[in-house]
XYZ file of C-alpha atoms in Angstrom:
629
model
C 45.596 11.449 7.886
C 43.222 14.294 8.642
C 44.383 17.841 8.215
C 42.936 21.286 7.918
C 42.918 22.010 4.202
C 42.666 25.734 4.876
C 46.151 25.586 6.349
C 47.601 24.884 2.915
C 47.999 27.321 0.058
C 49.627 26.930 -3.332
C 52.595 28.851 -4.646
C 50.569 31.037 -6.997
C 49.473 29.857 -10.427
C 50.845 27.262 -12.801
C 53.562 29.761 -13.637
C 54.431 29.891 -9.932
C 54.811 33.661 -9.963
C 52.705 34.278 -6.894
C 55.013 33.616 -3.977
C 58.451 32.793 -5.288
C 59.163 33.029 -9.027
C 61.488 30.029 -9.197
C 59.482 27.737 -6.912
C 58.170 24.490 -8.399
C 54.378 24.414 -8.752
C 53.622 21.184 -6.947
C 54.765 22.505 -3.581
C 52.464 23.099 -0.685
C 53.214 25.901 1.733
C 51.920 25.881 5.291
C 51.986 29.333 6.906
C 52.332 27.979 10.429
C 53.138 31.067 12.459
C 56.886 31.388 12.827
C 57.507 28.187 10.905
C 56.760 28.252 7.200
C 56.485 24.681 5.948
C 57.624 23.323 2.612
C 56.632 19.858 1.442
C 58.181 17.921 -1.450
C 58.509 14.250 -2.034
C 58.582 12.917 -5.548
C 60.487 12.633 -8.772
C 59.036 13.410 -12.159
C 60.899 12.371 -15.310
C 64.303 14.052 -15.209
C 63.637 16.445 -12.356
C 65.032 16.049 -8.867
C 62.907 16.672 -5.819
C 63.937 17.941 -2.401
C 61.970 17.006 0.698
C 62.416 18.733 4.038
C 61.864 16.703 7.190
C 62.038 17.797 10.808
C 62.245 15.685 13.925
C 58.960 16.889 15.375
C 56.524 13.951 15.351
C 53.633 16.214 16.331
C 53.881 18.209 13.084
C 52.728 15.892 10.356
C 51.319 17.250 7.133
C 50.259 15.811 3.804
C 50.880 17.141 0.314
C 47.782 17.758 -1.826
C 49.035 15.878 -4.855
C 51.045 13.151 -3.100
C 49.522 11.686 0.034
C 52.860 10.631 1.447
C 53.323 11.604 5.060
C 56.301 13.807 5.815
C 57.443 15.714 8.859
C 58.306 19.206 7.840
C 60.665 21.907 9.054
C 60.257 25.581 8.365
C 63.999 25.929 8.704
C 64.410 23.839 5.563
C 62.223 26.303 3.675
C 65.191 28.617 3.938
C 67.421 25.825 2.667
C 65.289 25.298 -0.426
C 65.246 29.005 -1.155
C 69.011 28.962 -0.753
C 69.261 26.193 -3.343
C 67.039 28.155 -5.700
C 69.029 31.317 -5.134
C 72.155 29.466 -6.153
C 70.693 29.213 -9.631
C 70.790 32.985 -9.661
C 74.538 33.424 -9.425
C 75.165 36.268 -7.051
C 72.450 36.438 -4.404
C 74.467 34.174 -2.126
C 77.646 35.414 -0.572
C 80.857 35.114 -2.580
C 82.394 33.047 0.210
C 79.777 30.344 -0.297
C 79.965 30.415 -4.063
C 83.739 30.491 -4.209
C 83.828 33.492 -6.575
C 86.422 36.180 -6.715
C 85.002 38.980 -4.614
C 85.637 41.586 -7.332
C 83.349 39.840 -9.816
C 80.342 39.536 -7.555
C 78.909 42.929 -8.438
C 78.499 42.048 -12.103
C 76.893 38.723 -11.226
C 74.393 40.536 -9.030
C 73.615 42.906 -11.865
C 72.918 39.954 -14.172
C 70.781 38.149 -11.630
C 67.395 39.237 -12.902
C 68.143 38.048 -16.419
C 69.410 34.693 -15.197
C 66.362 34.160 -13.011
C 64.146 34.567 -16.073
C 66.040 31.739 -17.770
C 64.736 29.288 -15.181
C 61.590 27.496 -16.274
C 59.180 27.967 -13.356
C 56.507 25.548 -14.518
C 58.141 22.204 -13.876
C 58.480 20.130 -10.730
C 61.678 19.935 -8.764
C 64.991 21.272 -9.997
C 65.168 21.258 -13.806
C 68.342 19.829 -15.261
C 68.245 22.414 -18.012
C 69.408 25.058 -15.556
C 72.608 23.225 -14.645
C 74.604 25.896 -16.420
C 73.015 28.435 -14.082
C 74.300 26.685 -10.966
C 77.437 27.688 -9.143
C 80.296 27.144 -11.573
C 82.442 24.047 -11.439
C 85.947 24.444 -10.100
C 88.654 25.203 -12.627
C 91.994 23.416 -12.580
C 93.688 26.629 -11.447
C 91.390 27.108 -8.440
C 92.047 26.085 -4.868
C 90.099 22.980 -3.984
C 89.966 21.643 -7.552
C 89.130 17.903 -7.535
C 89.652 17.682 -3.797
C 92.855 19.673 -3.457
C 93.277 21.506 -0.171
C 93.937 25.117 0.733
C 96.453 25.872 3.486
C 96.036 29.400 4.834
C 98.804 31.663 6.058
C 97.039 33.067 9.114
C 99.469 35.961 9.434
C 98.310 37.329 6.074
C 94.589 37.231 6.784
C 92.564 40.402 7.194
C 90.941 41.062 10.549
C 87.561 40.113 9.073
C 88.866 36.791 7.763
C 90.608 36.079 11.056
C 87.262 36.544 12.782
C 85.554 34.149 10.349
C 88.361 31.661 10.948
C 87.985 31.929 14.722
C 84.186 31.728 14.742
C 84.263 28.772 12.349
C 86.399 26.718 14.686
C 84.405 27.770 17.735
C 81.035 27.023 16.136
C 81.664 24.211 13.657
C 85.072 22.841 14.732
C 86.353 23.189 11.161
C 88.023 25.856 9.045
C 84.939 27.705 7.849
C 87.042 30.299 6.062
C 88.560 27.677 3.756
C 85.186 26.041 3.195
C 83.734 29.396 2.185
C 86.669 30.165 -0.131
C 86.905 26.988 -2.193
C 84.319 26.246 -4.917
C 81.082 24.440 -4.163
C 81.463 22.218 -7.197
C 84.852 20.547 -7.314
C 83.926 17.122 -8.750
C 86.159 14.440 -7.241
C 86.992 11.850 -9.909
C 87.186 8.092 -9.510
C 90.868 7.363 -10.132
C 90.865 3.552 -10.059
C 90.960 2.164 -13.626
C 89.299 -1.114 -12.650
C 86.479 0.775 -10.955
C 86.041 3.154 -13.861
C 85.600 0.173 -16.163
C 83.282 -1.526 -13.668
C 80.993 1.512 -13.398
C 80.965 2.011 -17.163
C 79.820 -1.569 -17.729
C 76.857 -1.308 -15.358
C 73.480 -0.948 -17.066
C 72.194 2.013 -15.085
C 68.777 1.698 -16.695
C 68.353 -1.603 -14.846
C 69.429 -0.295 -11.428
C 66.929 0.618 -8.702
C 66.447 4.273 -7.839
C 67.652 5.843 -4.601
C 66.192 8.085 -1.934
C 69.191 9.973 -0.559
C 68.593 10.891 3.086
C 70.777 13.586 4.643
C 70.513 14.115 8.432
C 71.697 17.529 9.555
C 72.001 19.653 12.673
C 73.317 23.237 12.564
C 75.262 22.339 9.438
C 77.624 24.886 7.929
C 75.988 26.049 4.722
C 78.974 26.012 2.386
C 79.818 22.461 3.442
C 76.185 21.391 3.137
C 75.809 22.867 -0.327
C 79.069 21.267 -1.435
C 77.548 17.933 -0.413
C 74.416 18.663 -2.442
C 76.307 19.749 -5.538
C 78.617 16.737 -5.377
C 75.541 14.485 -5.497
C 74.020 16.397 -8.389
C 77.271 16.518 -10.346
C 78.001 12.814 -9.811
C 74.489 11.728 -10.780
C 73.161 9.778 -12.582
C 70.020 11.910 -12.415
C 67.550 9.169 -13.306
C 68.734 7.074 -10.341
C 68.126 9.816 -7.766
C 64.491 9.531 -6.753
C 64.696 12.252 -4.133
C 67.078 14.031 -1.788
C 65.650 14.265 1.712
C 67.044 16.682 4.282
C 66.376 15.545 7.836
C 66.736 18.541 10.117
C 67.153 17.600 13.771
C 66.418 20.861 15.610
C 68.914 23.097 13.858
C 68.920 25.848 16.433
C 71.394 26.712 19.113
C 69.025 25.805 21.902
C 66.526 23.373 20.365
C 65.862 19.928 21.785
C 67.601 17.049 20.047
C 65.410 14.092 19.162
C 67.609 11.891 16.998
C 66.961 12.024 13.285
C 66.155 8.333 12.871
C 63.269 8.678 15.320
C 61.216 10.532 12.756
C 62.846 10.380 9.368
C 62.157 6.730 8.753
C 58.461 7.212 9.351
C 58.632 8.795 5.904
C 57.933 6.222 3.205
C 61.013 6.365 1.009
C 61.163 4.761 -2.402
C 63.676 2.341 -3.847
C 66.996 1.976 -2.072
C 67.556 4.180 0.977
C 70.979 5.851 0.878
C 71.873 7.622 4.118
C 74.559 10.275 3.725
C 75.962 12.746 6.251
C 75.453 16.384 5.263
C 79.207 17.085 5.408
C 80.450 14.736 2.699
C 81.541 14.926 -0.917
C 80.806 11.993 -3.180
C 83.153 10.829 -5.910
C 82.104 10.337 -9.494
C 80.525 6.892 -9.823
C 79.773 6.515 -6.104
C 76.079 5.638 -6.396
C 75.927 2.984 -9.102
C 78.071 0.321 -7.311
C 76.005 0.694 -4.115
C 72.714 0.240 -5.948
C 74.139 -2.645 -7.981
C 75.205 -4.588 -4.872
C 71.872 -4.080 -3.096
C 70.107 -5.175 -6.272
C 72.258 -8.324 -6.371
C 71.478 -9.245 -2.766
C 68.573 -7.609 -1.004
C 69.992 -8.442 2.438
C 73.303 -6.667 1.899
C 73.839 -3.254 3.466
C 76.320 -1.614 1.104
C 78.897 0.873 2.374
C 81.244 3.062 0.322
C 84.949 3.281 0.965
C 85.209 6.331 3.222
C 87.893 8.901 2.445
C 88.765 11.894 4.623
C 88.186 15.607 4.135
C 90.739 17.456 6.234
C 88.979 19.793 8.686
C 91.574 22.543 8.207
C 92.488 22.469 4.502
C 89.485 20.582 3.046
C 91.873 18.342 1.150
C 90.399 14.965 0.219
C 92.679 12.040 1.074
C 91.999 9.329 -1.475
C 92.610 5.616 -0.811
C 92.738 3.061 -3.583
C 90.728 -0.137 -3.513
C 93.724 -2.298 -2.577
C 94.119 -0.648 0.852
C 90.547 -0.509 2.102
C 90.222 -0.527 5.900
C 87.253 -2.256 7.493
C 85.159 -1.287 10.488
C 85.860 -2.547 13.974
C 84.645 -2.127 17.542
C 86.205 -1.204 20.861
C 84.835 -2.308 24.191
C 83.855 1.337 24.687
C 81.248 0.564 21.993
C 83.038 2.974 19.673
C 83.805 2.496 16.003
C 87.421 1.769 15.125
C 89.272 1.400 11.852
C 90.859 -1.971 11.206
C 93.546 -2.715 8.644
C 92.747 -5.072 5.796
C 92.478 -8.651 7.062
C 93.138 -11.675 4.901
C 90.208 -13.603 6.379
C 87.740 -10.887 5.350
C 88.944 -10.786 1.766
C 89.637 -14.460 1.162
C 86.805 -14.815 -1.352
C 87.708 -11.704 -3.366
C 88.959 -12.322 -6.869
C 89.148 -8.720 -8.093
C 89.642 -5.246 -6.625
C 86.030 -4.475 -7.525
C 84.665 -7.260 -5.305
C 82.941 -6.252 -2.044
C 84.714 -6.593 1.304
C 82.812 -7.871 4.358
C 83.138 -5.554 7.360
C 82.124 -6.291 10.975
C 80.824 -2.751 11.600
C 80.253 0.474 9.727
C 80.915 4.122 10.514
C 77.346 5.259 9.918
C 78.065 8.288 7.738
C 76.957 6.589 4.525
C 75.248 3.327 3.658
C 72.701 1.925 1.219
C 69.943 -0.482 2.236
C 66.833 -1.700 0.489
C 63.633 -0.410 1.974
C 62.312 -3.969 2.377
C 65.410 -5.107 4.269
C 65.407 -2.026 6.483
C 61.767 -2.656 7.357
C 62.552 -6.319 8.055
C 65.295 -5.297 10.485
C 62.938 -2.991 12.354
C 64.637 0.184 11.099
C 66.539 1.930 13.900
C 65.681 1.459 17.551
C 63.482 4.484 18.274
C 64.709 4.427 21.878
C 68.117 5.646 20.738
C 68.599 9.372 21.310
C 70.372 11.937 19.137
C 73.575 10.113 18.189
C 75.623 7.162 19.344
C 75.662 3.382 18.835
C 73.022 3.387 16.094
C 75.718 2.225 13.683
C 76.682 -0.607 16.039
C 73.052 -1.634 16.428
C 72.550 -1.835 12.679
C 75.861 -3.678 12.227
C 74.985 -6.328 14.799
C 71.482 -7.035 13.605
C 72.423 -7.074 9.920
C 74.992 -9.819 10.505
C 73.184 -11.681 13.277
C 69.819 -11.671 11.501
C 70.756 -13.151 8.150
C 72.308 -10.236 6.278
C 75.712 -8.950 5.284
C 77.563 -5.671 5.771
C 79.930 -4.981 2.889
C 82.285 -2.229 1.777
C 81.970 -1.549 -1.938
C 85.524 -0.551 -2.949
C 84.456 1.186 -6.171
C 82.119 3.535 -4.311
C 84.001 6.403 -2.677
C 82.646 9.093 -0.359
C 84.792 11.708 1.375
C 83.684 12.543 4.921
C 84.570 15.676 6.894
C 86.041 14.681 10.257
C 85.905 17.522 12.768
C 88.288 18.262 15.617
C 85.471 17.576 18.074
C 81.683 17.484 18.150
C 80.213 20.915 17.288
C 76.915 20.223 19.013
C 75.484 19.176 22.348
C 73.574 16.018 23.087
C 70.724 17.620 24.955
C 70.285 18.056 28.677
C 72.111 14.855 29.658
C 75.060 15.500 27.348
C 77.482 12.544 27.185
C 75.205 10.349 29.269
C 72.983 9.985 26.205
C 75.699 8.006 24.441
C 75.948 5.619 27.384
C 72.176 5.117 27.452
C 72.158 4.340 23.739
C 75.032 1.889 23.932
C 73.543 0.147 26.958
C 70.337 -0.440 25.009
C 72.321 -1.967 22.160
C 74.465 -4.071 24.506
C 71.451 -5.406 26.411
C 69.656 -6.469 23.240
C 72.490 -7.796 21.080
C 75.748 -8.507 22.929
C 74.742 -11.331 25.284
C 77.563 -12.180 27.743
C 79.970 -9.798 26.004
C 78.018 -6.813 27.308
C 79.765 -7.156 30.665
C 83.027 -5.955 29.138
C 81.342 -2.692 28.153
C 79.834 -2.272 31.620
C 83.235 -2.880 33.211
C 84.729 -0.254 30.927
C 82.256 2.480 31.843
C 81.787 1.419 35.466
C 77.980 1.297 35.179
C 75.208 -1.262 34.842
C 71.645 -0.961 33.467
C 70.348 -1.034 37.030
C 71.945 2.387 37.542
C 70.893 3.878 34.191
C 67.406 4.339 32.788
C 67.627 2.890 29.282
C 63.885 2.605 28.744
C 61.995 -0.462 27.596
C 63.806 -2.827 25.231
C 61.049 -5.439 25.006
C 60.230 -4.533 21.388
C 63.860 -4.939 20.333
C 64.171 -8.299 22.102
C 60.947 -9.454 20.467
C 62.333 -8.414 17.085
C 65.524 -10.404 17.656
C 63.499 -13.447 18.629
C 61.074 -13.194 15.708
C 63.920 -12.875 13.189
C 65.662 -15.884 14.774
C 68.910 -13.957 14.982
C 72.160 -15.683 15.904
C 74.150 -15.155 19.102
C 76.816 -12.518 19.597
C 79.316 -15.343 20.100
C 78.518 -16.487 16.548
C 79.127 -12.925 15.358
C 82.556 -12.887 17.010
C 83.530 -16.344 15.761
C 82.324 -15.997 12.179
C 82.376 -12.269 11.419
C 84.840 -10.636 13.811
C 87.306 -13.232 15.158
C 89.911 -10.546 15.864
C 87.638 -8.705 18.315
C 89.486 -8.344 21.594
C 87.249 -9.701 24.346
C 89.220 -9.800 27.629
C 88.250 -13.259 28.845
C 90.746 -14.789 31.301
C 92.458 -11.461 31.972
C 94.509 -11.155 35.171
C 93.999 -7.413 35.802
C 91.479 -4.970 34.422
C 90.668 -1.308 35.031
C 92.554 1.891 35.814
C 96.220 1.820 36.862
C 96.678 4.305 39.708
C 99.846 5.342 41.524
C 100.258 4.372 45.170
C 102.828 7.147 45.638
C 100.577 9.960 44.392
C 96.900 9.202 45.069
C 94.294 9.895 42.365
C 96.950 9.801 39.620
C 96.258 7.353 36.786
C 98.019 6.091 33.697
C 96.338 7.481 30.588
C 96.685 6.879 26.868
C 96.781 10.174 25.008
C 94.163 10.068 22.263
C 95.572 13.176 20.544
C 98.801 11.406 19.606
C 99.207 10.901 15.886
C 99.041 7.539 14.126
C 98.869 4.184 15.855
C 101.729 5.044 18.215
C 100.335 6.872 21.234
C 102.039 8.313 24.284
C 101.259 7.518 27.907
C 100.923 10.156 30.600
C 99.814 10.500 34.208
C 96.545 12.351 34.732
C 93.984 12.800 37.467
C 91.870 9.665 37.834
C 88.326 9.885 36.493
C 85.857 7.043 36.874
C 84.646 5.846 33.498
C 87.416 7.559 31.501
C 88.118 4.915 28.866
C 91.578 6.351 28.182
C 92.574 5.120 31.666
C 91.283 1.576 31.201
C 93.842 -1.180 30.625
C 93.724 -4.977 30.591
C 96.527 -7.403 31.462
C 95.922 -10.499 29.369
C 96.814 -14.059 30.283
C 99.613 -13.864 27.707
C 101.233 -10.828 29.368
C 100.014 -7.995 27.165
C 98.829 -4.666 28.568
C 96.061 -3.834 26.142
C 93.441 -1.312 25.398
C 91.399 -2.994 22.684
C 93.690 -3.374 19.642
C 96.571 -1.372 21.131
C 99.328 -2.720 23.368
C 101.639 -0.936 25.793
C 105.193 -1.357 24.516
C 108.552 -0.672 26.166
C 111.503 -0.091 23.866
C 114.814 -0.895 25.564
C 116.671 0.919 22.779
C 114.909 4.267 23.239
C 113.608 3.835 26.784
C 110.147 4.972 25.672
C 106.776 3.589 26.702
C 104.051 3.917 24.083
C 101.048 2.058 22.757
C 101.172 0.418 19.367
C 98.975 -1.786 17.246
C 99.148 -5.217 18.906
C 99.389 -7.277 15.740
C 102.980 -8.207 14.986
C 104.502 -6.795 18.196
C 107.382 -8.859 19.554
C 108.245 -9.784 23.152
C 108.870 -6.194 24.283
C 105.136 -5.952 24.979
C 105.082 -8.706 27.637
C 104.486 -7.651 31.230
C 103.760 -9.039 34.679
C 101.903 -7.464 37.592
C 103.769 -8.764 40.607
C 102.460 -9.562 44.056
C 104.417 -6.487 45.198
C 102.139 -4.408 42.905
C 104.930 -3.612 40.459
C 104.483 -3.626 36.680
C 107.564 -5.141 35.078
C 108.653 -5.738 31.529
C 109.531 -9.430 31.345
C 111.652 -9.516 28.226
C 114.436 -10.824 30.499
C 111.970 -13.013 32.401
C 112.966 -12.535 36.053
C 112.131 -9.424 38.055
C 115.245 -9.880 40.169
C 117.378 -9.554 37.027
C 119.343 -6.303 37.222
C 118.653 -5.611 33.534
C 114.906 -5.745 34.021
C 112.818 -2.610 34.203
C 109.695 -1.637 36.102
C 107.177 1.073 35.336
C 107.959 4.081 37.522
C 106.222 7.384 38.153
C 108.362 10.225 36.813
C 109.747 12.867 39.166
C 107.368 15.518 37.835
C 104.398 13.128 38.306
C 103.315 13.692 34.697
C 104.563 10.576 32.933
C 106.052 7.123 33.451
C 109.611 5.866 33.016
C 111.178 2.432 32.976
C 113.779 2.038 35.726
C 115.561 -0.862 37.410
C 113.062 -2.663 39.611
C 113.310 -1.766 43.315
C 110.782 -3.319 45.659
C 111.044 -0.460 48.159
C 110.529 2.308 45.616
C 106.994 3.606 46.198
C 106.988 5.261 42.783
C 107.035 1.780 41.248
C 103.953 0.636 43.157
C 100.569 0.653 41.433
C 96.991 -0.280 42.133
C 95.390 -2.313 39.346
C 92.228 -4.343 40.082
C 93.026 -8.047 39.792
C 90.655 -10.622 38.341
């Protein structure tokens, strides 16, 4: 690729003392106006390399020494300097480093001496300076090995209360806790079988990994904790590079979708995609690389643990209780309990577990296989359904999607999304999912369209000819095959008798709604204003008498009088209903609606919930509108 060589200038001499004393020498700096550019992209012996990538296809530059094309962000120049400054214990704020505030002054005073200890003449981040990094957590510290920190808000200073408030407003997590706990809190692998399995792997024979981290307005302490967890877990010789993919990290920048540009970069070895708000466990990388090495067409996924958004406690699950990925007809990811049919070929807890879908926050795929599958659909915008697209085409086009139970990664789940999806906001997700449904779901796509109340004729999803050509050229199987062979428990509402929103005839524009904020699998039902396309108000009456929303069933308990939704599997006859010709919804545990012991769904007196009362045909509060099929 042509470029103006005068636009590039080196970081000083071989000793790298010209521009930034601790900067590696093989970097190229582009002084592009307001956006300084930093380019890295290789590994040399035992030194790690960081590469910054930005989702701006028009800004493509080439390193002098390595002619690998990368898309570069000036914002990530700041990130690299931040990493370097962490070697000098004290330039970063004590909140980020997790130090006691009283000791920061001395660390600042020692900074110059510690900077001199860093060898400036080698490429990447020298392992010899590990002792100069932020210190590892001690057993007496909050956050040690994934322990949480619960704050007493009444005891916080006004400054800390402000940080707490801004953190939730900006990042939807407890920033104060993230800033207080150490950056390096190494989370151990606590499964004996997995410890033995990892120890027996010949790491010298494993392929290397390019770790790709997409990010958008990421909170720095959380981001750096992700980086340090990777570095501490190692092994160093298996990490070819760590690539930060910055998708317009500004408050008002346009969002492009990180996969649109990042995979134009020619990664080496196995591509490991990891969200920038994770913490990896010790021994996380080796099992992923081992499985991909065993079978090139496997996309390997770690067992995902949870980082609590308020306390930052890591909830660890052992390999005997691994949940697999599922799918709702909203085209959303769902967790599924362990199924016997998925694990029938497993002989040990270390064996992989097939999963119909994956969450998307972490996976490992060989570069060759990813290229074969056409990478990601570049017509997908920002975020949404890219994990479903990859799941479908991996399985349908001759591959496998597997959870590797000895690889554990903790993921930070936020209260809500801390970012916008561009000018069209939530409509972007619908456009993405429609593209995926049109290409991969065949006749099953109609269930998604019914759920959202839209069709492709009403939504501009762009051209999908390239994706359809790819499916044809790879001779991929049908979605029906996927359901039958990979995901037989998928709820597809064929032969349903009613489908859609359930609205009251007594109080117009009032609909039954499942409350998503309820804890656990048991969720409450309420009455809310009807909104077209609100998936919480979408219910299906099956031919067997279940009121369902995907894997959850509406259940009436005669003992407590409550109406809730519960996981459908294993529910007894209290979940059987009929929608009568009088437009009443009756529990049929006693079979006949005329039975005085039977109950019908009734709008409560405050119009905010539903009750079960003796069926009365003339009671308007027991009359509902539910589209029949």
